[in-house]
XYZ file of C-alpha atoms in Angstrom:
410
model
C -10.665 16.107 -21.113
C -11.594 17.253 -24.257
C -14.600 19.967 -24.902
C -17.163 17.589 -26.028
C -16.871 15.651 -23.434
C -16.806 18.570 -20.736
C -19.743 20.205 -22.213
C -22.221 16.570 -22.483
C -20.604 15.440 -18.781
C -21.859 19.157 -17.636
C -25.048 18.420 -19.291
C -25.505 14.815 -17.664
C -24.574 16.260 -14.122
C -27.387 19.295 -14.824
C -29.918 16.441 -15.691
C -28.578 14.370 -12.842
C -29.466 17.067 -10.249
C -32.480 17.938 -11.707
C -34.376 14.718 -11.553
C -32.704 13.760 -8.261
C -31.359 10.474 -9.238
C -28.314 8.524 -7.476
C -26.167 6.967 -9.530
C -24.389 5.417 -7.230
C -27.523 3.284 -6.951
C -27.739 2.039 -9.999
C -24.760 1.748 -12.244
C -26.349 1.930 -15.657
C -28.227 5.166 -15.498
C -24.980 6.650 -16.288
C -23.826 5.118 -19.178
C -27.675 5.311 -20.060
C -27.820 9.213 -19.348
C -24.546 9.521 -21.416
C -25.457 7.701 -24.730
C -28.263 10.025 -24.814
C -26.756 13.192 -24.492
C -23.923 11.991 -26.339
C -26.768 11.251 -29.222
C -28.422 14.656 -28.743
C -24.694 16.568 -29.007
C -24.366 14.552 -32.316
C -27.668 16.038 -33.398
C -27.094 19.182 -32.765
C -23.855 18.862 -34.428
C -25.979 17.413 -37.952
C -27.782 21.063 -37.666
C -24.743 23.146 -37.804
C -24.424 24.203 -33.509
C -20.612 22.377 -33.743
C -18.214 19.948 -34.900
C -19.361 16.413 -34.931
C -18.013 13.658 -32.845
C -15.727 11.362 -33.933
C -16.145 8.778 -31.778
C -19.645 8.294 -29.925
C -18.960 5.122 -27.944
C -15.327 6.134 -26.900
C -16.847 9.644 -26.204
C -20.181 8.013 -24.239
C -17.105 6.537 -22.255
C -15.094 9.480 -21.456
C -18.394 11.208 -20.407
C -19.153 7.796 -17.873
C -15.640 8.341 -16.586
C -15.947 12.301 -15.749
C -19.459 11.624 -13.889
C -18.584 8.320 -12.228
C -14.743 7.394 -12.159
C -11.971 9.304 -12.269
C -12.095 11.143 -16.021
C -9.058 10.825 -18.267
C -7.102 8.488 -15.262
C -10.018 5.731 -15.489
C -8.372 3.637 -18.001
C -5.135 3.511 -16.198
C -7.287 2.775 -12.830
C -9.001 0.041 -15.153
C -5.544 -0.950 -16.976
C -4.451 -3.951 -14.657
C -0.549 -3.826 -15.792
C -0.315 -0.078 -14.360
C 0.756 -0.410 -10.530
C 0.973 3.066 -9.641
C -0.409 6.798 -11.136
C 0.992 10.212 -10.366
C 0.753 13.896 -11.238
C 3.409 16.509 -10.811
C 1.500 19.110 -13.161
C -1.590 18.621 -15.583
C 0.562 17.868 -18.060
C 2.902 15.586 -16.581
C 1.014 12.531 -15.831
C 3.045 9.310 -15.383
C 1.675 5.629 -14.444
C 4.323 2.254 -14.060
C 4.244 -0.723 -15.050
C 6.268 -3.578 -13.761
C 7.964 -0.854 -11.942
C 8.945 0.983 -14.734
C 7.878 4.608 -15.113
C 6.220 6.253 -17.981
C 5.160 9.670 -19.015
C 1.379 9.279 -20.367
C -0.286 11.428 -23.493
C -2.660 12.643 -20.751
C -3.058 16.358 -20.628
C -5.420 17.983 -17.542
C -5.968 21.537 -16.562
C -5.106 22.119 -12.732
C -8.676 22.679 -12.230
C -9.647 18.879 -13.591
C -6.685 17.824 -10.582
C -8.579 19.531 -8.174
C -11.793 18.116 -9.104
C -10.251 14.440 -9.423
C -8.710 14.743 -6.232
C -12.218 16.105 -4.126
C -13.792 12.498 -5.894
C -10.945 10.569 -4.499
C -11.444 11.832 -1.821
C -15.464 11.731 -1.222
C -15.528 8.241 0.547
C -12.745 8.972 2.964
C -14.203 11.947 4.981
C -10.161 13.501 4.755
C -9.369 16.928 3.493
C -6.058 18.753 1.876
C -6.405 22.181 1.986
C -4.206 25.444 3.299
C -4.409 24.397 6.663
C -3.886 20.479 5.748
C -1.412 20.723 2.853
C -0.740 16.453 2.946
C -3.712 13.543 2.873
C -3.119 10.224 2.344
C -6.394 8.546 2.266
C -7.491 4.963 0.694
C -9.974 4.908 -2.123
C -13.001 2.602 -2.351
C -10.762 0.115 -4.007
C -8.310 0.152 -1.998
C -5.843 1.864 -3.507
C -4.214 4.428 -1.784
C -4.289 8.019 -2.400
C -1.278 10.518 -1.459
C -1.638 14.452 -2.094
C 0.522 17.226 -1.474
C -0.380 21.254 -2.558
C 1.473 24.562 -2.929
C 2.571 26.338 -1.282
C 4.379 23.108 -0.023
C 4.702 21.912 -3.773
C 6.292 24.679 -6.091
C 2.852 25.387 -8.459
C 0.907 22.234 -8.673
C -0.741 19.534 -7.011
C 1.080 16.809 -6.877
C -0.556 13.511 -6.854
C 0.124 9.544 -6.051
C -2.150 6.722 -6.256
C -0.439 3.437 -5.839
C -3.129 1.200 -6.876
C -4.825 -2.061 -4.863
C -3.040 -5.057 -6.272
C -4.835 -8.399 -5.652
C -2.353 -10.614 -8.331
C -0.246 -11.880 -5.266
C -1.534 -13.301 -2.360
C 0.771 -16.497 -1.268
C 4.113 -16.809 -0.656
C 4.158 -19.634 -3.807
C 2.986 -16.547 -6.066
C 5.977 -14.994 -5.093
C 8.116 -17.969 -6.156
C 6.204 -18.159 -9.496
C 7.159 -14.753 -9.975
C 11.281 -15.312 -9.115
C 11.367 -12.793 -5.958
C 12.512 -16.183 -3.949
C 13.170 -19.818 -3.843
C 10.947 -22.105 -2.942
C 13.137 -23.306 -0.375
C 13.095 -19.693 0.913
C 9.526 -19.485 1.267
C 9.231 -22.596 3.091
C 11.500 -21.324 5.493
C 9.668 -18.510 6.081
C 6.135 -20.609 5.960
C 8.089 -22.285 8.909
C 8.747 -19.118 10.606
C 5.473 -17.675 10.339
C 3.366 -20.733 11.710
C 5.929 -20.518 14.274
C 5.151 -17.430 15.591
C 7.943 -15.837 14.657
C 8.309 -11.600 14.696
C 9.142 -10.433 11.075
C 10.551 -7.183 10.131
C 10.017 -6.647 6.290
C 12.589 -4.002 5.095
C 13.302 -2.447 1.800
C 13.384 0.999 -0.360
C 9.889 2.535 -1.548
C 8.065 0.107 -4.360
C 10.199 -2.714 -3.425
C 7.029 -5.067 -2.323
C 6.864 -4.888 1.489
C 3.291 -4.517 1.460
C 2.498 -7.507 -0.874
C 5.787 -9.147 0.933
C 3.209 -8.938 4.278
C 0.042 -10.205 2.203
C 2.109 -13.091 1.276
C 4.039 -13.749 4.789
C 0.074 -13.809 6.066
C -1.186 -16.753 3.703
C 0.815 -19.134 5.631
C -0.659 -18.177 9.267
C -2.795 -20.601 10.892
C -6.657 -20.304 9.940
C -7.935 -19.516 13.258
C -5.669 -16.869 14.298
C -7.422 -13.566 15.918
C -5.537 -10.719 13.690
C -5.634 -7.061 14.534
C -4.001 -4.834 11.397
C -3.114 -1.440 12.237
C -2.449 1.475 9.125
C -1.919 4.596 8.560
C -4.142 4.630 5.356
C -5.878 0.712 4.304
C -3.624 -1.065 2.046
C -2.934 -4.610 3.541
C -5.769 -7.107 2.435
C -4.712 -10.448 3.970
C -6.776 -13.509 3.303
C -7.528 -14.227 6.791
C -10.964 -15.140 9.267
C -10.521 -13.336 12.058
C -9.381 -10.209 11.241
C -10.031 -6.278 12.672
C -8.035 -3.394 10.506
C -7.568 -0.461 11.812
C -6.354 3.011 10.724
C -5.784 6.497 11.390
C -7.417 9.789 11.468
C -6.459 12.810 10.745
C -7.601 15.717 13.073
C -10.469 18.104 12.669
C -11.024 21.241 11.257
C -10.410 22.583 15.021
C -7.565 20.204 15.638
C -9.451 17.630 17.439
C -10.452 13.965 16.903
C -6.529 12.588 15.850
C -5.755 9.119 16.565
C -2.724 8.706 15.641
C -0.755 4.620 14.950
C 0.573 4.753 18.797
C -2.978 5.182 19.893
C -4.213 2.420 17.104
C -1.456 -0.218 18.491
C -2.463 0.116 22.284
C -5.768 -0.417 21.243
C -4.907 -3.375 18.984
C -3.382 -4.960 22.529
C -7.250 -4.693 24.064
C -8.860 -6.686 21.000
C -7.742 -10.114 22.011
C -5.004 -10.766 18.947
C -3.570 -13.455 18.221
C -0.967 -11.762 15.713
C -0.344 -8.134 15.277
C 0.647 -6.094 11.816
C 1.532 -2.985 11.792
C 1.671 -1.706 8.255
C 4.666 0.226 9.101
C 6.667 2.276 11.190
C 8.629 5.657 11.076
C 8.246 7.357 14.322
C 7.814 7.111 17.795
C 5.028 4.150 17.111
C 8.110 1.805 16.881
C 8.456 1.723 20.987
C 4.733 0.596 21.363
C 5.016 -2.185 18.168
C 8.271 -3.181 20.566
C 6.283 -3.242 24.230
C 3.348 -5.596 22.667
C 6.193 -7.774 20.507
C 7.989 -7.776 24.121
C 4.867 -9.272 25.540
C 4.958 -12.154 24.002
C 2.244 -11.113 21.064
C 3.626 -12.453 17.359
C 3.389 -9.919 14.967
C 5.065 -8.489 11.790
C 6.060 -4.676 10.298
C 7.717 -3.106 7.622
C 10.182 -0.356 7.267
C 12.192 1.914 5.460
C 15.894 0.590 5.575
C 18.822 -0.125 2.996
C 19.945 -3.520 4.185
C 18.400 -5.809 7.189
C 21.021 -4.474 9.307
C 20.441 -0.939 8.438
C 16.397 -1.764 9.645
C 17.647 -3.186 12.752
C 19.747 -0.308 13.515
C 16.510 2.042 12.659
C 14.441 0.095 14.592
C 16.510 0.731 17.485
C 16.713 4.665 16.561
C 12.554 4.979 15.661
C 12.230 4.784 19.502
C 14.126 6.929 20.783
C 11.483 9.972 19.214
C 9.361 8.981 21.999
C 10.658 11.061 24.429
C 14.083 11.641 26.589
C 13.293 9.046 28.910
C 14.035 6.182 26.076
C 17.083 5.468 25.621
C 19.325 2.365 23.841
C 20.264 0.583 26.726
C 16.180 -0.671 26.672
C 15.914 -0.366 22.782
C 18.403 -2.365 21.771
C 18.379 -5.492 24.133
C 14.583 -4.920 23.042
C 14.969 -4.948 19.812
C 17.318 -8.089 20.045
C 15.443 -10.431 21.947
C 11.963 -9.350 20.086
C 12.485 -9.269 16.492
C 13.659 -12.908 15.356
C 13.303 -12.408 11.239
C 14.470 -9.452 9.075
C 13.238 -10.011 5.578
C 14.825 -7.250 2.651
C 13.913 -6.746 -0.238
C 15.067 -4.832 -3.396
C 14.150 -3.579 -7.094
C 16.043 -4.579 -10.110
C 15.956 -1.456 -13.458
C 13.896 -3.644 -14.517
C 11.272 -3.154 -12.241
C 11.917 -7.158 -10.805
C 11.050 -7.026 -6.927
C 12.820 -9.961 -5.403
C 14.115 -10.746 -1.547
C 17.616 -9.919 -1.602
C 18.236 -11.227 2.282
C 16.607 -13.340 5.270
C 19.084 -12.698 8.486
C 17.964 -13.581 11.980
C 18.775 -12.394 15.168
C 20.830 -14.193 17.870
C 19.237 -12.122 20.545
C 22.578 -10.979 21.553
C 23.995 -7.715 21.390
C 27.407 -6.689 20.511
C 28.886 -2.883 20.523
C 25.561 -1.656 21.459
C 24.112 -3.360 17.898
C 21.881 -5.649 17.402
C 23.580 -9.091 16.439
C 22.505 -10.654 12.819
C 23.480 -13.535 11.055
C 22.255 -14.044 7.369
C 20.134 -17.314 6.709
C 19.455 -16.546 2.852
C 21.730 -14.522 0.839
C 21.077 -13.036 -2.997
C 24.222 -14.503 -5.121
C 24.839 -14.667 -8.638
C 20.813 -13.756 -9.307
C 19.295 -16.415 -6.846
C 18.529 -17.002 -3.239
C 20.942 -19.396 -1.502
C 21.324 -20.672 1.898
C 24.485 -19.241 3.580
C 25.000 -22.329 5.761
C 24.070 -20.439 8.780
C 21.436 -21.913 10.973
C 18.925 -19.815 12.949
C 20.500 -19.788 16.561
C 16.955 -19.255 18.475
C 14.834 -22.267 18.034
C 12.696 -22.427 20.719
C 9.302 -20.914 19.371
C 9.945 -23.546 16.323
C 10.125 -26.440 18.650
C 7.312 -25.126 21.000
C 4.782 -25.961 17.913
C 7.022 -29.258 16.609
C 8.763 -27.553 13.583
C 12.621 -28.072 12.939
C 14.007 -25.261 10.042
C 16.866 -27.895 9.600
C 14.059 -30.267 7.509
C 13.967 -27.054 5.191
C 17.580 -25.553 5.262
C 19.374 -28.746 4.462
C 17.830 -29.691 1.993
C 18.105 -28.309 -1.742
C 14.920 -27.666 -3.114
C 15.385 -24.420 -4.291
């Protein structure tokens, strides 16, 4: 932020608080108290008190952003080809695009960091401080907010906003876009108006998130869903729908509810499909015991391969305690989860599904048995030639995924 603009932005908060206004309330008073104290700096500047501006509009702008949105990072939060914004110091600010990473001209001082982050942070009623050195928190539009401080980061803040997306919504965007075929997606259109429990794996940026959006579009219209979060990021285009998320504790270490307490909850809302945003603890078990039930639902996770999420999947549980072990976690695991869908990053920042594999419900060497329906080869999504070998919640609502998987409309 340059001086001019700290010096009028001081000047419009001064005037802001002395006339009691709420700008909040009305969105033009701002850009209305800013043109004039961006006119009044320019006069004094005619008489001699200081440079003159050089730009008053892009100045009146920068002021708008400091007072209202988020300073020198507005345009990239306005800027709807940047997916993602991070700080490691003030003067290593980076935003991507397409998945590709770039170091911006943006200079702050670790002051203006702090300040951006306590506005992030106003609407969410979370903290970061000493005691609370992590918050991830979701910002009014929906992005989500990540932030991390010394002493557990060597001298700065560091900061991540992976910004609300609303570009892809359906699983056809997705084959517009090349992540799949279209005979892929009909297969899993299939699977999801079937009921079927999906398990959306891949490395960090890699889509899962949007991958759920998408795998959502195709449920059926009157479906009761419950969404449970850590922070808000899924925004499916459904009726019925409750999302829920977690809370950090108080100051005095009460008030916590944590995704284990969100999912048994979930289980007394009536759902008729449950999504879990993701797992990477002990939460795992409790996503298994209501997927065990006979609820549908869907979840992401961290994994290299499908197999590797399946095998992590049956490991998540065991955190729950000593009385868990893999003789119930894997059968579990094997007879719940009928879809693993993976997904991957090209250099070039391309996020497509690299593999669809579905479980037998077998077990074999204390794995979970996997067979791959859809396999990345030579650049596209192909069928392997394998067929699904549980068919029973397809034929329970009339669908048959031999219609899709034999025929080539990819």
């Amino acid at each position: 932020m340059t001086d001019p603009v700290r010096t009028i932005a001081d000047r419009v908060r001064t005037r802001v608080l002395r006339e009691g206004v709420d700008l909040a309330a009305d969105s033009s008073l701002a850009a209305r108290y800013a043109n004039e104290e961006v006119r009044h700096y320019s006069e004094r500047a005619l008489g001699g008190a200081h440079a003159q501006l050089g730009d008053e509009l892009g100045t009146a702008r920068d002021v708008v952003a400091a007072i209202t949105g988020y300073g020198p990072l507005q345009p990239y939060f306005d800027d709807p080809t940047v997916e993602e914004i991070w700080i490691n110091a003030p003067t290593r600010v980076f935003v991507a695009r397409d998945g590709v990473p770039e170091l911006t001209t943006v200079v702050l001082s670790d002051r203006e960091v702090r300040e951006l982050v306590e506005r992030m942070l106003q609407h969410s009623g979370r903290r970061v401080d000493l005691s609370s050195p992590f918050v991830d928190a979701s910002l009014p539009d929906g992005s989500r907010l990540h932030v991390a401080i010394p002493d557990v980061t060597r001298a700065h803040w560091a900061v991540n906003i992976r910004k609300f997306q609303r570009r892809i919504r359906s699983l056809h965007q997705l084959v517009e876009l090349g992540s799949m075929s279209r005979q892929a997606s009909e297969f899993l259109r299939m699977s999801v108006l079937a009921g079927a429990n999906i398990l959306v794996s891949g490395a960090t940026h890699t889509g899962k998130t949007t991958m759920l959006n998408a795998l959502m579009s195709a449920a059926r219209t009157d479906d009761r869903v419950v969404t449970v979060e850590e922070t808000f990021e899924l925004d499916l285009d459904v009726r019925d729908l409750v999302a829920l998320q977690c809370r950090q504790p108080s100051l005095e270490g009460t008030g916590e509810i944590t995704l284990r307490r969100l999912i048994k909850e979930a289980l007394r809302m009536r759902p008729d499909r449950l999504i879990v945003g993701e797992v990477r603890e002990a939460e795992s078990l409790d996503l298994l015991i209501a997927l065990n039930s006979g609820l549908p639902g869907m979840s992401t996770i961290h994994a290299n391969s499908a197999r590797d999420a399946l095998v992590k999947l049956c490991t998540l549980p065991l955190l729950a305690g000593g009385n868990i072990d893999s003789s119930f976690v894997v059968p579990t695991v094997a007879s719940c989860i009928d879809l693993v869908v993976h997904l991957g990053i090209d250099r070039d920042g391309t996020r497509r599904v690299l593999e669809i594999a579905a479980t037998t419900g077998r077990t074999e060497d204390a794995a979970v048995e996997v067979e791959s329906i859809f396999l990345r080869r030579r650049g596209s999504i192909e069928t392997t030639g394998v067929r699904p070998s549980r068919l029973e919640k397809y034929v329970a609502v009339g669908l048959d995924p031999e219609i899709v998987l034999a025929r080539g409309v990819a």
